[in-house]
Tab-separated table of C-alpha atoms in Angstrom:
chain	number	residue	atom	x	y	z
A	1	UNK	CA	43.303	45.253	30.580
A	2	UNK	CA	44.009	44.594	34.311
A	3	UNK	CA	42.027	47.378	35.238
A	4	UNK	CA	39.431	46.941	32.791
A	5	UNK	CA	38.705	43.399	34.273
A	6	UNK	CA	38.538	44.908	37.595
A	7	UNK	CA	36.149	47.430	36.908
A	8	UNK	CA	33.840	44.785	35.109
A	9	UNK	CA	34.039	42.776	38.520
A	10	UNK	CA	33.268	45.853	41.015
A	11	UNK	CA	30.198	46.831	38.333
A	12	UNK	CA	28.992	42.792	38.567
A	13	UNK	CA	29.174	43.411	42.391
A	14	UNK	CA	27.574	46.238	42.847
A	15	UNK	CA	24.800	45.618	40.611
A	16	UNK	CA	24.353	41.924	42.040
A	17	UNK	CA	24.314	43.517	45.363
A	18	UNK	CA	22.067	46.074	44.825
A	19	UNK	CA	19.592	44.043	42.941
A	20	UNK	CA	19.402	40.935	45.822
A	21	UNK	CA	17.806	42.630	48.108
A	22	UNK	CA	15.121	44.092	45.796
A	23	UNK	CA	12.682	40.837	45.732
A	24	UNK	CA	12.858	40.597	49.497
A	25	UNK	CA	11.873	43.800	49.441
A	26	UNK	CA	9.110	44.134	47.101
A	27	UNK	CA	7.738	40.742	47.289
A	28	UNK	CA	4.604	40.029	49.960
A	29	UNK	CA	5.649	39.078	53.036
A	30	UNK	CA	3.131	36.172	53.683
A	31	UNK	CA	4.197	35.119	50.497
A	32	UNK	CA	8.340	34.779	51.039
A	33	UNK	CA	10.648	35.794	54.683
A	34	UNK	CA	12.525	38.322	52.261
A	35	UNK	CA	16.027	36.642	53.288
A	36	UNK	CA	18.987	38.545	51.596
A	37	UNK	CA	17.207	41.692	51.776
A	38	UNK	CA	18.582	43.433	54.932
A	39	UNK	CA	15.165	43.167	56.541
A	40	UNK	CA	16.151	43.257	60.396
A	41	UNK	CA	13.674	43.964	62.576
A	42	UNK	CA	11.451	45.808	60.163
A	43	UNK	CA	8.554	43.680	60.875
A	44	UNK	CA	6.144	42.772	63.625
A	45	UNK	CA	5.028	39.358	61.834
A	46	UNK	CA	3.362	37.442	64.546
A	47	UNK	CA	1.532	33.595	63.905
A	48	UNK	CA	-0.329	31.155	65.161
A	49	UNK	CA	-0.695	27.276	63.853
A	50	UNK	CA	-1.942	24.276	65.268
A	51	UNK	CA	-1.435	21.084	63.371
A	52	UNK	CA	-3.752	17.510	64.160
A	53	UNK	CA	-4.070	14.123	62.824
A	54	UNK	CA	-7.296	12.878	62.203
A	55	UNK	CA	-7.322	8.368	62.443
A	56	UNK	CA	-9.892	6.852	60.477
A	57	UNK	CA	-11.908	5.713	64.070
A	58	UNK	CA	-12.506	9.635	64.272
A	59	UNK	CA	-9.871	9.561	66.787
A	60	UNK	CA	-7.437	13.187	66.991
A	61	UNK	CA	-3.827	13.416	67.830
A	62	UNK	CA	-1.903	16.959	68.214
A	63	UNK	CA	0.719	17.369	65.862
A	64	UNK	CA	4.029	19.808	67.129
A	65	UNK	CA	5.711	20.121	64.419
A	66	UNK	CA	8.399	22.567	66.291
A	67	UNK	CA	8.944	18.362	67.453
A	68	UNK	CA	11.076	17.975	63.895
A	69	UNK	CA	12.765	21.079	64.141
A	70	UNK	CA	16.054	20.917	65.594
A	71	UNK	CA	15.548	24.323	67.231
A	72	UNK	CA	11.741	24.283	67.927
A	73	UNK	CA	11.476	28.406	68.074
A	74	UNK	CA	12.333	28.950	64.571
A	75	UNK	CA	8.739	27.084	63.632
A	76	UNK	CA	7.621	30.674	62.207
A	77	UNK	CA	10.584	30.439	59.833
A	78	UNK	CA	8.491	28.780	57.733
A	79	UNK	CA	5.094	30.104	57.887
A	80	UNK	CA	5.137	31.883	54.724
A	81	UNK	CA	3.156	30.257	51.456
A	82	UNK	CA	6.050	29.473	49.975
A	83	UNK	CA	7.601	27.499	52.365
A	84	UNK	CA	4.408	25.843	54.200
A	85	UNK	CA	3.994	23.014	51.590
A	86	UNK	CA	7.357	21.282	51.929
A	87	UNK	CA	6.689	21.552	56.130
A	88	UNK	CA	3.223	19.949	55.178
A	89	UNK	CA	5.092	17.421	52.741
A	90	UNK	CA	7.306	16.166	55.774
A	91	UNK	CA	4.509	16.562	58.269
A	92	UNK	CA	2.360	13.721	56.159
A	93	UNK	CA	5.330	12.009	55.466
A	94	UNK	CA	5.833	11.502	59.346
A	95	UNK	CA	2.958	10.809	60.108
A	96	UNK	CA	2.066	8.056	57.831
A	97	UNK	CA	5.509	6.724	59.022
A	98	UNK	CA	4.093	6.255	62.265
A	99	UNK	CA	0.464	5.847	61.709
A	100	UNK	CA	-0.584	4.462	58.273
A	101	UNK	CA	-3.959	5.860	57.642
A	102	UNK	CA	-5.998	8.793	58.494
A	103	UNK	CA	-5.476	12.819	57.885
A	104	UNK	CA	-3.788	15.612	58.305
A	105	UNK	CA	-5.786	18.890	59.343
A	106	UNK	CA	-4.187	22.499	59.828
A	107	UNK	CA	-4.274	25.700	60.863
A	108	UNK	CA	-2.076	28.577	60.231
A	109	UNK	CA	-2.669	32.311	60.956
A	110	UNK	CA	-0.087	35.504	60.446
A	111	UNK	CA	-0.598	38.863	61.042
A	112	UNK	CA	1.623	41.165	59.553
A	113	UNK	CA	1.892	45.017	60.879
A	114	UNK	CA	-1.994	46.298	61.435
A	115	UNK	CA	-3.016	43.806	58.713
A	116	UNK	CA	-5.760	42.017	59.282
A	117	UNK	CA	-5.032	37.904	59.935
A	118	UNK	CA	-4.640	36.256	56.856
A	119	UNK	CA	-5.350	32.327	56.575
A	120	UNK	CA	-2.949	30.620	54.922
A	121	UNK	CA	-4.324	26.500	55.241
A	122	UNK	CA	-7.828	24.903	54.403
A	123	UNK	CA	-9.271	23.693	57.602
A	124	UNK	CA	-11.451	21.220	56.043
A	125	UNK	CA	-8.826	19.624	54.189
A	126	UNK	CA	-6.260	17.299	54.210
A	127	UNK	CA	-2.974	18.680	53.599
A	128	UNK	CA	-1.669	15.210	53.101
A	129	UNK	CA	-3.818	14.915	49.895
A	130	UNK	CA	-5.360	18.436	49.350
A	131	UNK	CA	-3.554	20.354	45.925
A	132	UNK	CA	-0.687	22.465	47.062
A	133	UNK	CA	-0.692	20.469	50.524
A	134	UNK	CA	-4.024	22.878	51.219
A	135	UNK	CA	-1.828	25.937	51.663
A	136	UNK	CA	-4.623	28.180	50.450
A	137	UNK	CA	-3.844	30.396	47.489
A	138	UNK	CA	-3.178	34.174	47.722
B	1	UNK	CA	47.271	51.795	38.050
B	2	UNK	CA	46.680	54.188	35.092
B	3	UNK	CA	43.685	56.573	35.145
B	4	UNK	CA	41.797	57.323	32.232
B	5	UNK	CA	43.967	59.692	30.126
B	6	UNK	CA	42.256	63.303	29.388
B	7	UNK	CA	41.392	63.709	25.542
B	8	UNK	CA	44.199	65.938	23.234
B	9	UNK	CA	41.995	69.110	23.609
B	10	UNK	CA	42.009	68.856	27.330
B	11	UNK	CA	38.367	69.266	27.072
B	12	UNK	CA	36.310	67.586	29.855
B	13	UNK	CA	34.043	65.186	28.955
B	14	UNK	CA	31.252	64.055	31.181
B	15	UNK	CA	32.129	60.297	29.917
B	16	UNK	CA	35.925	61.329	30.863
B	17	UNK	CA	35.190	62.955	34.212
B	18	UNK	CA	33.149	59.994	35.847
B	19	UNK	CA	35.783	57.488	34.292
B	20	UNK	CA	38.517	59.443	36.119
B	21	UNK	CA	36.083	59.712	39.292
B	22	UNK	CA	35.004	56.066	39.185
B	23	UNK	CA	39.146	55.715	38.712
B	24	UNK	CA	40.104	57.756	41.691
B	25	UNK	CA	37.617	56.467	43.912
B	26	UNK	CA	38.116	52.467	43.085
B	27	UNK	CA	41.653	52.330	42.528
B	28	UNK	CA	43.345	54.553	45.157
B	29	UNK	CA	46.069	53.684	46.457
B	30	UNK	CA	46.581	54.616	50.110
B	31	UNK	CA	47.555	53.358	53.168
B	32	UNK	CA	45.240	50.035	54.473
B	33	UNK	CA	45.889	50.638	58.184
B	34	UNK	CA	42.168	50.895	58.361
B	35	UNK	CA	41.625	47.776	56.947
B	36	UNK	CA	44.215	45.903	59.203
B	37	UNK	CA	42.526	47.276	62.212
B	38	UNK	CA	39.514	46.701	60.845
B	39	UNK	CA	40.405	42.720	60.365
B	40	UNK	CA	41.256	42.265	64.186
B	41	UNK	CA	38.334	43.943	64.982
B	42	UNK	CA	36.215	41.592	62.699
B	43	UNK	CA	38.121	38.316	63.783
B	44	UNK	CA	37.371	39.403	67.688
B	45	UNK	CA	33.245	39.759	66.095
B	46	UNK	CA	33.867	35.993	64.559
B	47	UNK	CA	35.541	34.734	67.764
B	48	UNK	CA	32.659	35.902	69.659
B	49	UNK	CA	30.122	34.436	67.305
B	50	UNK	CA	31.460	30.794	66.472
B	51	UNK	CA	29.112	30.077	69.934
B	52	UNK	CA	26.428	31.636	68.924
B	53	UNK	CA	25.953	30.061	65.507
B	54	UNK	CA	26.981	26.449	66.952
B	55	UNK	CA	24.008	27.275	68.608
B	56	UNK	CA	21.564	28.579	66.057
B	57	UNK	CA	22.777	26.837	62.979
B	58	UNK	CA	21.698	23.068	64.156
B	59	UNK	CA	19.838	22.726	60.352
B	60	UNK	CA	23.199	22.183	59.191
B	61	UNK	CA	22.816	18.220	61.004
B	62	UNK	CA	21.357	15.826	59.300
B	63	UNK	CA	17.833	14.744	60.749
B	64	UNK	CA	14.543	16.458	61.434
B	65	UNK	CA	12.990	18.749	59.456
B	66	UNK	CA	14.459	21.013	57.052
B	67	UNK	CA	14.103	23.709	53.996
B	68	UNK	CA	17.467	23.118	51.764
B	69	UNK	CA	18.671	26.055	49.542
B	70	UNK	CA	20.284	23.798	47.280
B	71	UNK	CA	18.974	20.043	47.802
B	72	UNK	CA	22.082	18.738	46.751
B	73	UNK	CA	24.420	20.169	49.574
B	74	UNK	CA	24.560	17.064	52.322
B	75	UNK	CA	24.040	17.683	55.936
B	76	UNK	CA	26.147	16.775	58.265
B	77	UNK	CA	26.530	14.411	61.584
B	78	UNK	CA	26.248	15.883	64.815
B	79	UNK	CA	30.204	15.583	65.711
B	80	UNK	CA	31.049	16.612	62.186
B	81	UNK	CA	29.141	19.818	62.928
B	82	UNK	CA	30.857	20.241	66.295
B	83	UNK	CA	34.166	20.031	64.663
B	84	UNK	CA	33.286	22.534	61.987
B	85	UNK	CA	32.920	24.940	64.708
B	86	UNK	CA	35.673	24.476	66.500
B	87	UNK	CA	38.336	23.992	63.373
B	88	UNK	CA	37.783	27.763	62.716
B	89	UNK	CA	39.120	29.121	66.078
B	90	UNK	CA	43.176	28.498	64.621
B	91	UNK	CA	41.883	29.999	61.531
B	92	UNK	CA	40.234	32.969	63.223
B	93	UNK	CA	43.349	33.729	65.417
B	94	UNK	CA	45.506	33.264	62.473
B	95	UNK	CA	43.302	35.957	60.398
B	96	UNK	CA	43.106	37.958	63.656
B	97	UNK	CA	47.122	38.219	63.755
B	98	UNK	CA	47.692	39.118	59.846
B	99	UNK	CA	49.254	35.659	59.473
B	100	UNK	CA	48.075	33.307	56.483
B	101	UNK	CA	45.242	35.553	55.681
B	102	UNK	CA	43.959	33.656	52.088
B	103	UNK	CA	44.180	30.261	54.069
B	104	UNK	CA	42.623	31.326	56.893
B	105	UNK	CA	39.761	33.166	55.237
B	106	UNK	CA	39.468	30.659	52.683
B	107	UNK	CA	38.828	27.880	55.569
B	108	UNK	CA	36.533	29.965	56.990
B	109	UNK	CA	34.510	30.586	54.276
B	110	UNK	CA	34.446	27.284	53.465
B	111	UNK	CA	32.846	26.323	57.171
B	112	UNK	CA	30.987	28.844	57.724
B	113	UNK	CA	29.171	29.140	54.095
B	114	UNK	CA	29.127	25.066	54.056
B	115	UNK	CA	26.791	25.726	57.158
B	116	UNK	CA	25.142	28.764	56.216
B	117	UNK	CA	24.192	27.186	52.490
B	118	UNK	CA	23.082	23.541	54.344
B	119	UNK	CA	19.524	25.687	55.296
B	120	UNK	CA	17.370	27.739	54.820
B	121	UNK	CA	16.735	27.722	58.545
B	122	UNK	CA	19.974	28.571	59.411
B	123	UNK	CA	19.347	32.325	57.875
B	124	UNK	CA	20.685	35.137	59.817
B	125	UNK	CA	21.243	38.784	58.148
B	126	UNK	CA	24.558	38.867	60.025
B	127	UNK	CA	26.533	35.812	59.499
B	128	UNK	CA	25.384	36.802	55.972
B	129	UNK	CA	27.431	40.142	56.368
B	130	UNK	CA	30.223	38.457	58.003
B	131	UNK	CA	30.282	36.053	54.389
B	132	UNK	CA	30.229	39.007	52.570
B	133	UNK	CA	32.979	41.023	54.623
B	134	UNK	CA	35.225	37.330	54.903
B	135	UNK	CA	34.982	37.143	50.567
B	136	UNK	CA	36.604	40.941	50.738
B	137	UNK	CA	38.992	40.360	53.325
B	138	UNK	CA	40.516	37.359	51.186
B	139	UNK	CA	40.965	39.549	48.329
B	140	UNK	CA	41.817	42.400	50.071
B	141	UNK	CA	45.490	43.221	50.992
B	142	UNK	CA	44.354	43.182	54.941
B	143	UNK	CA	47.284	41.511	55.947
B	144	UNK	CA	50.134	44.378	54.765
B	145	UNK	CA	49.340	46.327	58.127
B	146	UNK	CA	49.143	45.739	61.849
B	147	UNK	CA	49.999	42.063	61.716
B	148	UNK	CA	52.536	39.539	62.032
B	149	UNK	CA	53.261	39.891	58.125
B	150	UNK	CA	54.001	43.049	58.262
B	151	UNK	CA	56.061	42.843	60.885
B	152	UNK	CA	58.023	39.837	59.707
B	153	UNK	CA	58.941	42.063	56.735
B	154	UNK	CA	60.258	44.933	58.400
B	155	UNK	CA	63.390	46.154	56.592
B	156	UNK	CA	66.629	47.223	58.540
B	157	UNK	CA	66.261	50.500	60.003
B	158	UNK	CA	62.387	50.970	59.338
B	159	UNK	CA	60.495	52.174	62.758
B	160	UNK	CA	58.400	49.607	64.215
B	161	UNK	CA	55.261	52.068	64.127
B	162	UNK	CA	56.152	52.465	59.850
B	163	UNK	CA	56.269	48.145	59.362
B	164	UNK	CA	52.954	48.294	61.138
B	165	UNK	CA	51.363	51.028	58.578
B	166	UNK	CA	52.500	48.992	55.966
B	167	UNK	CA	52.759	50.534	52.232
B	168	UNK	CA	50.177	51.883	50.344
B	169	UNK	CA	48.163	49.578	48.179
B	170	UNK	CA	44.690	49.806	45.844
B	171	UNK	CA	41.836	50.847	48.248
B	172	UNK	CA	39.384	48.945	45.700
B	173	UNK	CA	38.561	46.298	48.351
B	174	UNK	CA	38.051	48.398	50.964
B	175	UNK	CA	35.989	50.703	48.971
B	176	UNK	CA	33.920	47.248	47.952
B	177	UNK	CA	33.819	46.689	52.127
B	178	UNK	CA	32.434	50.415	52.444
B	179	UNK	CA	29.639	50.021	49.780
B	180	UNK	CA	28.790	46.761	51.469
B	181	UNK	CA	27.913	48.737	54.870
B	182	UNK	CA	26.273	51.355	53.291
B	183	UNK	CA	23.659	48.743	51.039
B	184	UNK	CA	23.076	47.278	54.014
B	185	UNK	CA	21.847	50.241	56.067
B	186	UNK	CA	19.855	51.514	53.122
B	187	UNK	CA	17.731	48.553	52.774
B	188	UNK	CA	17.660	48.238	56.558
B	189	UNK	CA	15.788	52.014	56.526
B	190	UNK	CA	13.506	51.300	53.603
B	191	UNK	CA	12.268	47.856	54.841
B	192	UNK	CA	11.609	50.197	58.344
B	193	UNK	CA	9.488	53.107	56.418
B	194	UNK	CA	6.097	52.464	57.707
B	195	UNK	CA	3.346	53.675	59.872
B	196	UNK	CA	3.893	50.924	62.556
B	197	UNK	CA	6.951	51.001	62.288
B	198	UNK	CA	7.414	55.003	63.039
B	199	UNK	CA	4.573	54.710	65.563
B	200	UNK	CA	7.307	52.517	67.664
B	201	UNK	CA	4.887	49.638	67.759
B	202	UNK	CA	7.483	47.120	66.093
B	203	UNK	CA	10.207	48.527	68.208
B	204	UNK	CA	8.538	47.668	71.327
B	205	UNK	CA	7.483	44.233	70.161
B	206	UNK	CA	11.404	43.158	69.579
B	207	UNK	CA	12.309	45.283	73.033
B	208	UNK	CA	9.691	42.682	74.656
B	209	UNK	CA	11.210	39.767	72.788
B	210	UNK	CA	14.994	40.829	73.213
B	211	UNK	CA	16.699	37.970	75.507
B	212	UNK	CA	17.996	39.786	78.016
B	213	UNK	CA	16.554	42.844	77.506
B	214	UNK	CA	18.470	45.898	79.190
B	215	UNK	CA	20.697	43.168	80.800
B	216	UNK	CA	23.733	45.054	79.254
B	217	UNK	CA	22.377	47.980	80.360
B	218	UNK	CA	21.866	46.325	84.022
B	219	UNK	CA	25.704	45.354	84.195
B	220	UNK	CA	26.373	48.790	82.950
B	221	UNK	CA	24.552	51.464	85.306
B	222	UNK	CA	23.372	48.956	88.245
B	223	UNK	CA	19.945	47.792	88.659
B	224	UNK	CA	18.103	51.082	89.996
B	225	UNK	CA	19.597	53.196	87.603
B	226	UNK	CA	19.007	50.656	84.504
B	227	UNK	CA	15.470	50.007	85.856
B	228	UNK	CA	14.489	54.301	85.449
B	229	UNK	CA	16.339	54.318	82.092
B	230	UNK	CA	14.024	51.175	80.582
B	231	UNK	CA	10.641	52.441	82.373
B	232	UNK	CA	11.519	55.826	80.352
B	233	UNK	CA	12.483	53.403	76.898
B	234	UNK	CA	9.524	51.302	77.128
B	235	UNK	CA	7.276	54.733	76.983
B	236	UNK	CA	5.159	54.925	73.980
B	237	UNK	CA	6.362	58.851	72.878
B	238	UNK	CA	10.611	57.866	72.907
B	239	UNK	CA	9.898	54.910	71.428
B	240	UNK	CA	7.896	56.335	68.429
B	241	UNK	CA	10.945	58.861	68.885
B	242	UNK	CA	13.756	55.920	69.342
B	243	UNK	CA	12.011	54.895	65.751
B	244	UNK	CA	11.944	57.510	64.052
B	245	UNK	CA	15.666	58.225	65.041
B	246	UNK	CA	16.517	54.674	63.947
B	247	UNK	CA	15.057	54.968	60.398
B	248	UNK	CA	16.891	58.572	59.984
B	249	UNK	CA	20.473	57.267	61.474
B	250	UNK	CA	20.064	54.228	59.265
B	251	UNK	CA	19.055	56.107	55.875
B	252	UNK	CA	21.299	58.861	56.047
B	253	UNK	CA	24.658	56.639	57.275
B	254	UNK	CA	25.345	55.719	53.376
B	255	UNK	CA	25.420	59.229	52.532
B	256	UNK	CA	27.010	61.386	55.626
B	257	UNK	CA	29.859	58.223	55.966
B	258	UNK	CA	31.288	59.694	52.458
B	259	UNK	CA	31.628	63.597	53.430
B	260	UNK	CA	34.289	64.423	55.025
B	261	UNK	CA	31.990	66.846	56.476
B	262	UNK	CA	29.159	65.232	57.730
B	263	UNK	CA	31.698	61.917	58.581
B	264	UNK	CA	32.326	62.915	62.472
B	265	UNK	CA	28.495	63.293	63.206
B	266	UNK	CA	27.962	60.313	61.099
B	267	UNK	CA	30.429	57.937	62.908
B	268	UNK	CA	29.451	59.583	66.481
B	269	UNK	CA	25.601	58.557	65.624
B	270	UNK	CA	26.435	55.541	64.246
B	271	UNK	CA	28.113	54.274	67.195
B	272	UNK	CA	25.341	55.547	69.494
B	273	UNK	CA	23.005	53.615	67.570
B	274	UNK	CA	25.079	50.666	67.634
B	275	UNK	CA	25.857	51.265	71.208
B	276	UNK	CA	21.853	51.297	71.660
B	277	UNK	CA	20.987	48.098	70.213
B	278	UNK	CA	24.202	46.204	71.174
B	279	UNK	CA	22.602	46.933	75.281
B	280	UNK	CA	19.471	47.075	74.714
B	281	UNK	CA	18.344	44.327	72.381
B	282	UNK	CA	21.764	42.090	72.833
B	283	UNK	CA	22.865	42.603	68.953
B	284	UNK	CA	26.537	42.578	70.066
B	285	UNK	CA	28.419	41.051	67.783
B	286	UNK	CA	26.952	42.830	64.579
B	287	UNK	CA	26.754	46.228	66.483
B	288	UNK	CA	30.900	45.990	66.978
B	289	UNK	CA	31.035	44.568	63.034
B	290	UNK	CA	29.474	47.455	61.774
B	291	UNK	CA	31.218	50.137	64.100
B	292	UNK	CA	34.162	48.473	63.337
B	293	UNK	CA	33.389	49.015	59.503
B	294	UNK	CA	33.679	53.149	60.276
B	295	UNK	CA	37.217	52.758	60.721
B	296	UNK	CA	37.386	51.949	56.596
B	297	UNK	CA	35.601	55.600	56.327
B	298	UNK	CA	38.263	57.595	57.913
B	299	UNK	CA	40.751	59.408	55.606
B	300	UNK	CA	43.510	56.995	54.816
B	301	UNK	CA	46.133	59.725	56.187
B	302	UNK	CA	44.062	60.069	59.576
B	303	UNK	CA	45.046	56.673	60.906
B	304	UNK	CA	49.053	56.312	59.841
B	305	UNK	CA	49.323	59.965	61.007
B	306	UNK	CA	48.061	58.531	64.770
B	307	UNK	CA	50.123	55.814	64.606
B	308	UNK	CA	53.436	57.690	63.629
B	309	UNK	CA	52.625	60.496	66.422
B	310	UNK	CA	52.257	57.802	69.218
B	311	UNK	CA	54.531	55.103	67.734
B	312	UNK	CA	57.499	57.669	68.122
């Protein structure tokens, strides 16, 4: 019975193990970072963004938003579509806190490999209102 | 541990063989010398590290920006995170000596996965491993060789070199730690097959980004000599070479580690690979980790017999 248990455990391991990795590996990489899948170093995934907020008198302010992160180099972290939105969501969030009107405009570009640059935020709009927080659609 | 017992004719089933295979292979029991050394080794890799991640885990403080895996973990203050840090050096010593091994690895787990968990941000393959590899050592007898435990039960008249073997007990852990390694190069190969990446282009990119690229290898062979060795690195042909080398080293580890034929060459290009990247591209800490890990590969005879022939 002892044994039986312990086999059922290694099998649940294994499998769970083996399977993890699988959506990190199969999934699109502009879509997720592919964490849990053993992807070190596989990937020359290089970006560019530049974030500004637009006040009503047509005035523009830079945004950093490597200013909220508490290690400003991992930015890039979360240039993927599925984790721009909640950096927009805080972005807006800020900067209503310390302005109360006006917009948010972005741009975000990632190249993966020899892939051409792919786009992943409406420049016209604003990502405080926009659907999705203007993180453009695959 | 009873294996699966043959059927009355004494006719071998497929079903029968692979349950006594899957038997022999899980449940084993043998000596877990390996897997002592291997948990000093290890505890050295998380001594090393606790810096390192005090450094790159900051998400973990409460403040800023930040991408939760589970919203409903609460960050933490800036001195609570300091102390989280240093609360596991006792605990890493103690796991290091074979003393307390469920405590200690149950503490560590505990800080370490509290800050790993906190975010998303905090995300590095390694600690990851080191998670993985601290779950296995808790359940794994690690502690019945080369450490204070096994020392404290010596019995009257056994050799000192025999209470540090320890007695045999289930590999099954071990085997778990072994499968572990060899997922982990496997995905690491597959995620690598592809035409940049064979063409060396990717390599170079992380060679330029490495801090302290060839810094290791600076402190190793002295300026001129390093300075010859990374012109000749940095050239297009050895590092489309340097890649392809990498992919083949990391896609046929899980399978040469096993034979005990292929295991020497296996084990002697791990290491140069590890070696490689540890100098080259400052991945120290995993690099020692995983050659650490070959020791768990070695017949369980090989080590014992090394120790009795130089404990005598």
């Amino acid at each position: 019975m002892e044994t039986t248990i312990r086999n059922v455990l290694i099998a649940a391991y294994l499998v769970f193990q083996l399977l993890l990795p699988i959506p990190g590996f199969l999934q699109d990489k502009y879509e997720t970072r592919g964490n849990f899948s053993w992807n070190m170093y596989a990937y020359r995934y290089v970006c560019d963004y530049h974030y500004t907020y637009l006040t009503p008198d047509g005035e523009t302010r830079e945004i950093d938003p490597g200013r909220y992160f508490k290690i400003p180099s991992k930015v890039p972290m979360v240039l993927h579509r599925d984790a721009l939105p909640q950096l927009h969501a805080w972005l807006c969030e800020e900067t209503r806190r310390e302005a109360e009107t006006g917009s948010l405009r972005g741009s975000v570009g990632c190249v993966l490999n020899d892939d051409p640059r792919v786009e992943f935020v409406d420049p016209e709009a604003d990502l405080c209102v926009a659907p999705g927080y203007g993180v453009l659609p695959e | 541990m009873t294996p699966p017992p043959r059927n009355a004719g004494g006719s071998d089933h497929l079903l029968g063989r692979v349950g006594r295979r899957w038997h022999d292979f899980w449940h084993a029991e043998a000596s877990t010398l390996g897997l002592g050394l291997f948990r000093i080794v290890f505890a050295c890799c998380l001594f090393w590290e606790v810096d390192t991640t005090r450094a790159k885990a900051l998400f973990a403080i409460e403040g800023g920006f930040h991408l939760p895996h589970l919203p409903f973990i609460p960050l933490v203050s800036e001195q609570t995170y300091h102390w989280m840090h240093l609360l596991q050096y006792p605990f890493i010593v103690l796991l290091g000596i074979g003393f307390m091994k469920r405590v200690s690895c149950g503490v560590l787990l505990g800080l370490q996965g509290y800050i790993f968990f906190a975010d998303q941000l905090n995300f590095r393959n390694h600690p990851y491993l080191f998670l993985l590899f601290l779950v296995m050592l808790f359940l794994a007898p690690a502690d019945e060789s080369v450490s204070v435990r096994s020392l404290l039960r010596r019995r009257e008249g056994q050799s000192f070199a025999s209470a540090l073997i320890g007695p045999d007990r289930p590999l099954t852990v071990q085997r778990l730690i072994q499968v572990q390694v060899c997922i982990v190069y496997f995905y690491a190969a597959l995620h690598k097959i592809s035409p940049v990446y064979l063409r060396g282009d990717v390599l170079e990119y992380y060679l330029k980004r490495a801090i302290g690229f060839g810094s290791g290898l600076k402190s190793l062979l002295g300026a001129e000599m390093a300075s010859s060795v990374l012109d000749f690195l940095r050239n297009p042909e050895t590092l489309l070479v340097a890649s392809f080398l990498t992919v083949a080293v990391e896609l046929s580890l899980p399978f040469t580690l096993w034979s005990r034929r292929t295991r020497p060459f296996a084990i002697a290009a791990g290491i140069s690979f590890h070696l490689g990247i540890a100098f080259l591209m400052s991945i120290q800490v995993f690099s020692y980790a995983m050659m650490a890990s070959y020791l768990l590969f070695l017949d369980p005879r090989t080590l014992p017999g090394l120790f009795r022939r130089f404990g005598r």
